[in-house]
CSV table of C-alpha atoms in Angstrom, one decimal:
chain,number,residue,atom,x,y,z
C,201,MET,CA,-13.8,-18.3,-1.8
C,202,SER,CA,-14.8,-14.7,-1.7
C,203,ALA,CA,-13.7,-12.4,1.1
C,204,GLU,CA,-17.3,-11.8,2.2
C,205,GLY,CA,-18.6,-15.3,1.4
C,206,GLN,CA,-18.0,-18.8,2.6
C,207,PRO,CA,-15.4,-19.7,5.2
C,208,SER,CA,-11.8,-19.7,4.0
C,209,GLU,CA,-10.0,-23.0,3.2
C,210,LYS,CA,-6.8,-21.6,4.7
C,211,SER,CA,-6.3,-21.6,8.4
C,212,ASN,CA,-6.1,-18.8,10.9
C,213,ARG,CA,-2.4,-19.6,11.3
C,214,TYR,CA,-1.8,-18.9,7.6
C,215,TRP,CA,-3.5,-15.5,7.7
C,216,PHE,CA,-1.8,-14.6,11.0
C,217,VAL,CA,1.5,-15.1,9.2
C,218,GLN,CA,0.3,-13.1,6.3
C,219,GLY,CA,-0.4,-10.3,8.7
C,220,MET,CA,3.1,-10.7,10.3
C,221,ARG,CA,4.6,-10.2,6.8
C,222,GLY,CA,3.1,-6.7,6.8
C,223,LEU,CA,6.1,-5.8,9.0
C,224,PHE,CA,8.1,-5.4,5.8
C,225,SER,CA,5.7,-2.9,4.3
C,226,VAL,CA,6.7,0.7,3.8
C,227,PRO,CA,4.5,2.1,6.5
C,228,ALA,CA,5.8,-0.4,9.1
C,229,ILE,CA,9.4,0.3,8.2
C,230,ILE,CA,8.9,4.1,8.5
C,231,LEU,CA,7.3,3.5,11.8
C,232,MET,CA,10.2,1.4,13.0
C,233,LEU,CA,12.7,4.1,12.0
C,234,SER,CA,10.5,6.6,13.8
C,235,PHE,CA,10.7,4.5,17.0
C,236,VAL,CA,14.5,4.6,16.7
C,237,GLY,CA,14.1,8.4,16.7
C,238,PHE,CA,11.8,8.1,19.7
C,239,ALA,CA,14.5,6.1,21.5
C,240,ALA,CA,16.9,8.9,20.8
C,241,PHE,CA,14.4,11.4,22.0
C,242,THR,CA,13.8,9.6,25.3
C,243,ALA,CA,17.5,8.8,25.9
C,244,GLU,CA,18.3,12.5,25.4
C,245,ALA,CA,15.5,13.5,27.8
C,246,GLY,CA,16.9,11.1,30.4
C,247,ILE,CA,13.8,8.9,30.6
C,248,PRO,CA,14.8,5.5,32.2
C,249,LEU,CA,15.0,2.5,29.8
C,250,GLY,CA,12.4,0.5,31.7
C,251,GLN,CA,9.8,3.3,31.5
C,252,VAL,CA,10.5,3.8,27.8
C,253,VAL,CA,10.0,0.1,27.0
C,254,PHE,CA,6.8,0.0,29.1
C,255,MET,CA,5.6,3.2,27.5
C,256,THR,CA,6.2,1.7,24.0
C,257,GLY,CA,4.2,-1.5,24.7
C,258,MET,CA,1.4,0.0,26.7
C,259,VAL,CA,0.7,3.4,25.3
C,260,TRP,CA,1.8,2.2,21.8
C,261,ALA,CA,0.6,5.2,19.7
C,262,LEU,CA,3.7,7.2,18.9
C,263,PRO,CA,2.1,10.7,18.9
C,264,ALA,CA,0.7,10.0,22.4
C,265,LYS,CA,4.1,9.0,23.7
C,266,VAL,CA,5.8,12.1,22.1
C,267,ILE,CA,3.1,14.3,23.8
C,268,LEU,CA,3.7,12.6,27.1
C,269,VAL,CA,7.5,13.0,27.0
C,270,GLY,CA,7.1,16.5,25.7
C,271,SER,CA,4.8,17.4,28.5
C,272,MET,CA,7.3,16.0,31.0
C,273,LEU,CA,10.1,18.0,29.6
C,274,SER,CA,8.1,21.2,29.5
C,275,GLY,CA,7.4,20.8,33.2
C,276,ALA,CA,3.7,20.3,32.8
C,277,ASN,CA,1.8,19.0,35.8
C,278,LEU,CA,0.3,15.5,35.8
C,279,ALA,CA,-3.2,16.6,35.1
C,280,ALA,CA,-2.2,18.7,32.1
C,281,ALA,CA,-0.1,15.8,30.7
C,282,PHE,CA,-3.0,13.4,31.3
C,283,VAL,CA,-5.5,15.6,29.5
C,284,ALA,CA,-3.1,16.2,26.6
C,285,VAL,CA,-2.4,12.5,26.0
C,286,THR,CA,-6.1,11.6,26.4
C,287,LEU,CA,-7.2,14.2,23.9
C,288,SER,CA,-4.5,12.9,21.4
C,289,SER,CA,-5.8,9.4,21.8
C,290,VAL,CA,-9.5,10.2,21.3
C,291,ARG,CA,-8.8,10.1,17.6
C,292,MET,CA,-8.4,6.4,17.9
C,293,MET,CA,-12.1,5.9,18.7
C,294,PRO,CA,-13.4,6.5,15.2
C,295,MET,CA,-10.5,4.3,13.9
C,296,VAL,CA,-11.6,1.5,16.1
C,297,ALA,CA,-15.3,2.1,15.2
C,298,SER,CA,-14.6,1.9,11.5
C,299,LEU,CA,-12.2,-1.1,11.6
C,300,ILE,CA,-14.1,-3.5,13.9
C,301,PRO,CA,-17.1,-3.9,11.6
C,302,GLU,CA,-14.6,-4.8,8.8
C,303,ILE,CA,-12.7,-7.5,10.7
C,304,ARG,CA,-15.3,-9.1,13.0
C,305,SER,CA,-17.4,-12.1,12.1
C,306,PRO,CA,-20.5,-13.5,13.8
C,307,ARG,CA,-18.3,-15.9,15.8
C,308,THR,CA,-15.7,-13.4,17.0
C,309,PRO,CA,-15.6,-13.0,20.8
C,310,THR,CA,-16.0,-9.5,22.1
C,311,TRP,CA,-12.9,-9.9,24.3
C,312,VAL,CA,-10.8,-10.6,21.3
C,313,LEU,CA,-11.9,-7.4,19.6
C,314,LEU,CA,-11.3,-5.4,22.8
C,315,LEU,CA,-7.8,-6.8,23.0
C,316,LEU,CA,-7.0,-6.1,19.4
C,317,SER,CA,-8.3,-2.5,19.8
C,318,HIS,CA,-5.1,-1.8,21.7
C,319,PHE,CA,-3.1,-2.2,18.5
C,320,VAL,CA,-5.2,0.2,16.5
C,321,ALA,CA,-3.1,3.3,15.7
C,322,ILE,CA,-2.5,5.2,12.4
C,323,THR,CA,-0.1,2.7,10.8
C,324,ALA,CA,-2.1,-0.4,11.8
C,325,TRP,CA,-5.4,1.2,10.8
C,326,VAL,CA,-4.2,2.3,7.4
C,327,PHE,CA,-2.6,-1.0,6.7
C,328,ALA,CA,-5.7,-3.0,7.7
C,329,MET,CA,-8.3,-0.8,5.9
C,330,GLU,CA,-6.3,-1.1,2.7
C,331,ARG,CA,-5.9,-4.9,2.9
C,332,VAL,CA,-8.7,-6.6,4.8
C,333,SER,CA,-11.1,-6.6,1.9
C,334,ALA,CA,-8.9,-9.2,0.2
C,335,VAL,CA,-9.0,-11.4,3.3
C,336,PRO,CA,-11.9,-13.9,4.0
C,337,ARG,CA,-14.1,-12.3,6.7
C,338,ASP,CA,-13.6,-15.3,9.1
C,339,ARG,CA,-9.8,-14.8,8.9
C,340,ARG,CA,-9.6,-11.0,9.2
C,341,VAL,CA,-9.2,-11.0,13.0
C,342,ALA,CA,-6.2,-13.4,12.6
C,343,PHE,CA,-4.7,-11.3,9.9
C,344,PHE,CA,-5.0,-8.0,11.9
C,345,ALA,CA,-3.7,-9.8,15.0
C,346,GLY,CA,-0.7,-11.0,13.2
C,347,PHE,CA,0.2,-7.5,12.0
C,348,GLY,CA,-0.7,-5.6,15.2
C,349,THR,CA,1.0,-7.9,17.7
C,350,THR,CA,4.1,-8.3,15.5
C,351,LEU,CA,4.5,-4.6,14.9
C,352,THR,CA,4.1,-3.7,18.6
C,353,THR,CA,6.4,-6.5,19.8
C,354,VAL,CA,9.2,-5.7,17.3
C,355,ASN,CA,9.1,-2.0,18.0
C,356,THR,CA,9.2,-2.6,21.7
C,357,VAL,CA,12.3,-4.7,21.3
C,358,LEU,CA,13.7,-2.2,18.8
C,359,VAL,CA,13.4,0.6,21.3
C,360,SER,CA,15.1,-1.4,24.0
C,361,ILE,CA,18.1,-2.1,21.7
C,362,ALA,CA,18.3,1.4,20.1
C,363,TYR,CA,18.1,3.2,23.5
C,364,GLY,CA,21.6,2.0,24.4
C,365,LEU,CA,23.0,2.6,20.9
C,366,VAL,CA,21.8,6.1,20.1
C,367,THR,CA,24.0,7.7,22.7
C,368,THR,CA,27.0,6.4,20.7
C,369,PHE,CA,25.8,7.9,17.4
C,370,PRO,CA,27.3,11.1,16.0
C,371,PRO,CA,25.2,14.1,16.9
C,372,VAL,CA,24.0,14.6,13.3
C,373,VAL,CA,22.7,11.0,13.1
C,374,SER,CA,20.9,11.2,16.4
C,375,GLY,CA,19.4,14.5,15.3
C,376,CYS,CA,18.1,13.0,12.1
C,377,LEU,CA,16.7,10.0,13.9
C,378,PHE,CA,15.0,12.3,16.4
C,379,PHE,CA,13.6,14.4,13.6
C,380,LEU,CA,11.9,11.3,12.2
C,381,THR,CA,9.5,11.3,15.2
C,382,PRO,CA,7.8,14.7,14.6
C,383,VAL,CA,7.9,14.1,10.8
C,384,TYR,CA,6.1,10.8,11.2
C,385,PHE,CA,3.7,12.4,13.6
C,386,LEU,CA,2.7,15.1,11.2
C,387,THR,CA,2.8,13.2,7.9
C,388,SER,CA,0.8,10.2,9.3
C,389,ILE,CA,-2.0,12.5,10.5
C,390,TRP,CA,-2.0,14.4,7.3
C,391,VAL,CA,-2.1,11.3,5.1
C,392,SER,CA,-4.7,9.5,7.2
C,393,ALA,CA,-7.0,12.6,7.3
C,394,ARG,CA,-10.4,12.1,5.6
C,395,HIS,CA,-11.8,15.6,6.2
C,396,ARG,CA,-10.5,19.1,5.5
C,397,VAL,CA,-11.1,20.2,9.1
C,398,ILE,CA,-8.2,17.9,10.1
C,399,TYR,CA,-5.9,19.8,7.8
C,400,TRP,CA,-7.1,23.1,9.2
C,401,ALA,CA,-6.7,21.9,12.8
C,402,LEU,CA,-3.2,20.6,12.1
C,403,GLY,CA,-2.0,23.9,10.5
C,404,THR,CA,-3.6,26.0,13.2
C,405,GLY,CA,-2.2,23.9,16.0
C,406,LEU,CA,1.3,24.1,14.5
C,407,VAL,CA,1.1,27.9,14.5
C,408,LEU,CA,-0.4,28.2,17.9
C,409,GLY,CA,2.2,25.7,19.3
C,410,VAL,CA,4.9,28.4,18.8
C,411,VAL,CA,2.7,31.1,20.3
C,412,PHE,CA,1.7,29.1,23.4
C,413,ARG,CA,5.3,28.0,23.9
C,414,GLU,CA,6.2,31.6,24.7
C,415,ILE,CA,3.0,32.4,26.6
C,416,ALA,CA,2.3,29.3,28.6
C,417,PRO,CA,5.2,26.7,28.2
C,418,GLU,CA,3.7,24.3,30.8
C,419,PHE,CA,0.5,24.0,28.8
C,420,ASP,CA,1.7,24.7,25.2
C,421,ILE,CA,0.8,21.3,23.7
C,422,LEU,CA,-2.6,21.1,25.4
C,423,LEU,CA,-3.6,24.6,24.5
C,424,ALA,CA,-2.3,24.4,20.9
C,425,GLY,CA,-4.4,21.2,20.4
C,426,LEU,CA,-7.5,22.4,22.2
C,427,VAL,CA,-7.6,26.0,20.8
C,428,GLY,CA,-6.3,25.0,17.4
C,429,GLY,CA,-8.8,22.2,17.0
C,430,THR,CA,-11.7,24.4,18.3
C,431,LEU,CA,-10.8,27.2,15.9
C,432,ALA,CA,-10.5,24.8,13.0
C,433,TRP,CA,-13.9,23.2,13.8
C,434,ALA,CA,-15.6,26.6,14.2
C,435,GLY,CA,-14.1,28.0,11.0
C,436,GLU,CA,-15.0,24.9,9.0
C,437,ARG,CA,-18.5,25.0,10.3
C,438,GLN,CA,-18.9,28.6,9.4
C,439,TRP,CA,-17.5,27.9,5.9
C,440,ARG,CA,-20.1,25.1,5.4
C,441,ARG,CA,-22.9,27.5,6.4
C,442,LYS,CA,-21.8,30.1,4.0
C,443,LEU,CA,-21.4,27.6,1.2
C,444,ALA,CA,-24.9,26.2,2.0
C,445,GLY,CA,-26.3,29.7,1.9
C,446,SER,CA,-24.7,30.6,-1.4
C,447,VAL,CA,-26.1,27.4,-2.9
C,448,ALA,CA,-29.6,28.1,-1.6
């Protein structure tokens, strides 16, 4: 049967397992290594294990957790941390909006889609968008559920185990694992970008992050993202206007 055509002969259980097998894909493995780095980051920061495990399962998106912990370490107040994490998570909305039409079928309950939206982050979104076209439409929800729930559960368990182990690692190993977190953060956004303004915003934010760290350390992440993104958007808009004018 075609992916868009008649109902699949294979069961939801089969496609759920196929989604679970995505745990052994390169993006998923990189993400797991990055979560080990996140465990090292939080252990070094002194965040209690229970809070780290809860954060992993409930916040899920790694960049949002890094921003949250970074805000805590910089001494940012609760409101600033809340705004920074919220702004970082807004990027998930277009991901959800583009993925849901690809996986839903006429019989898919809305509550199931709302539940699965929790697992939509860069890794899961890229994985699903690359593979769901080969899955029968009536089985795509099961396929994505298999990948999303497995990836989240495994990383939550992994963080709980790694948290107690990273303190026994040599400093150079812990440093390398910690470095995986910002590397994953930057490369995942860069690879998943679909418009040049995202590249501009990322570059501008990186530069301004250093500046605001010296000027306003309590709000450095928030200001770097807000000002950097605004400047990138304004610059890209002006560039498009000039390009349209030259063509006319």
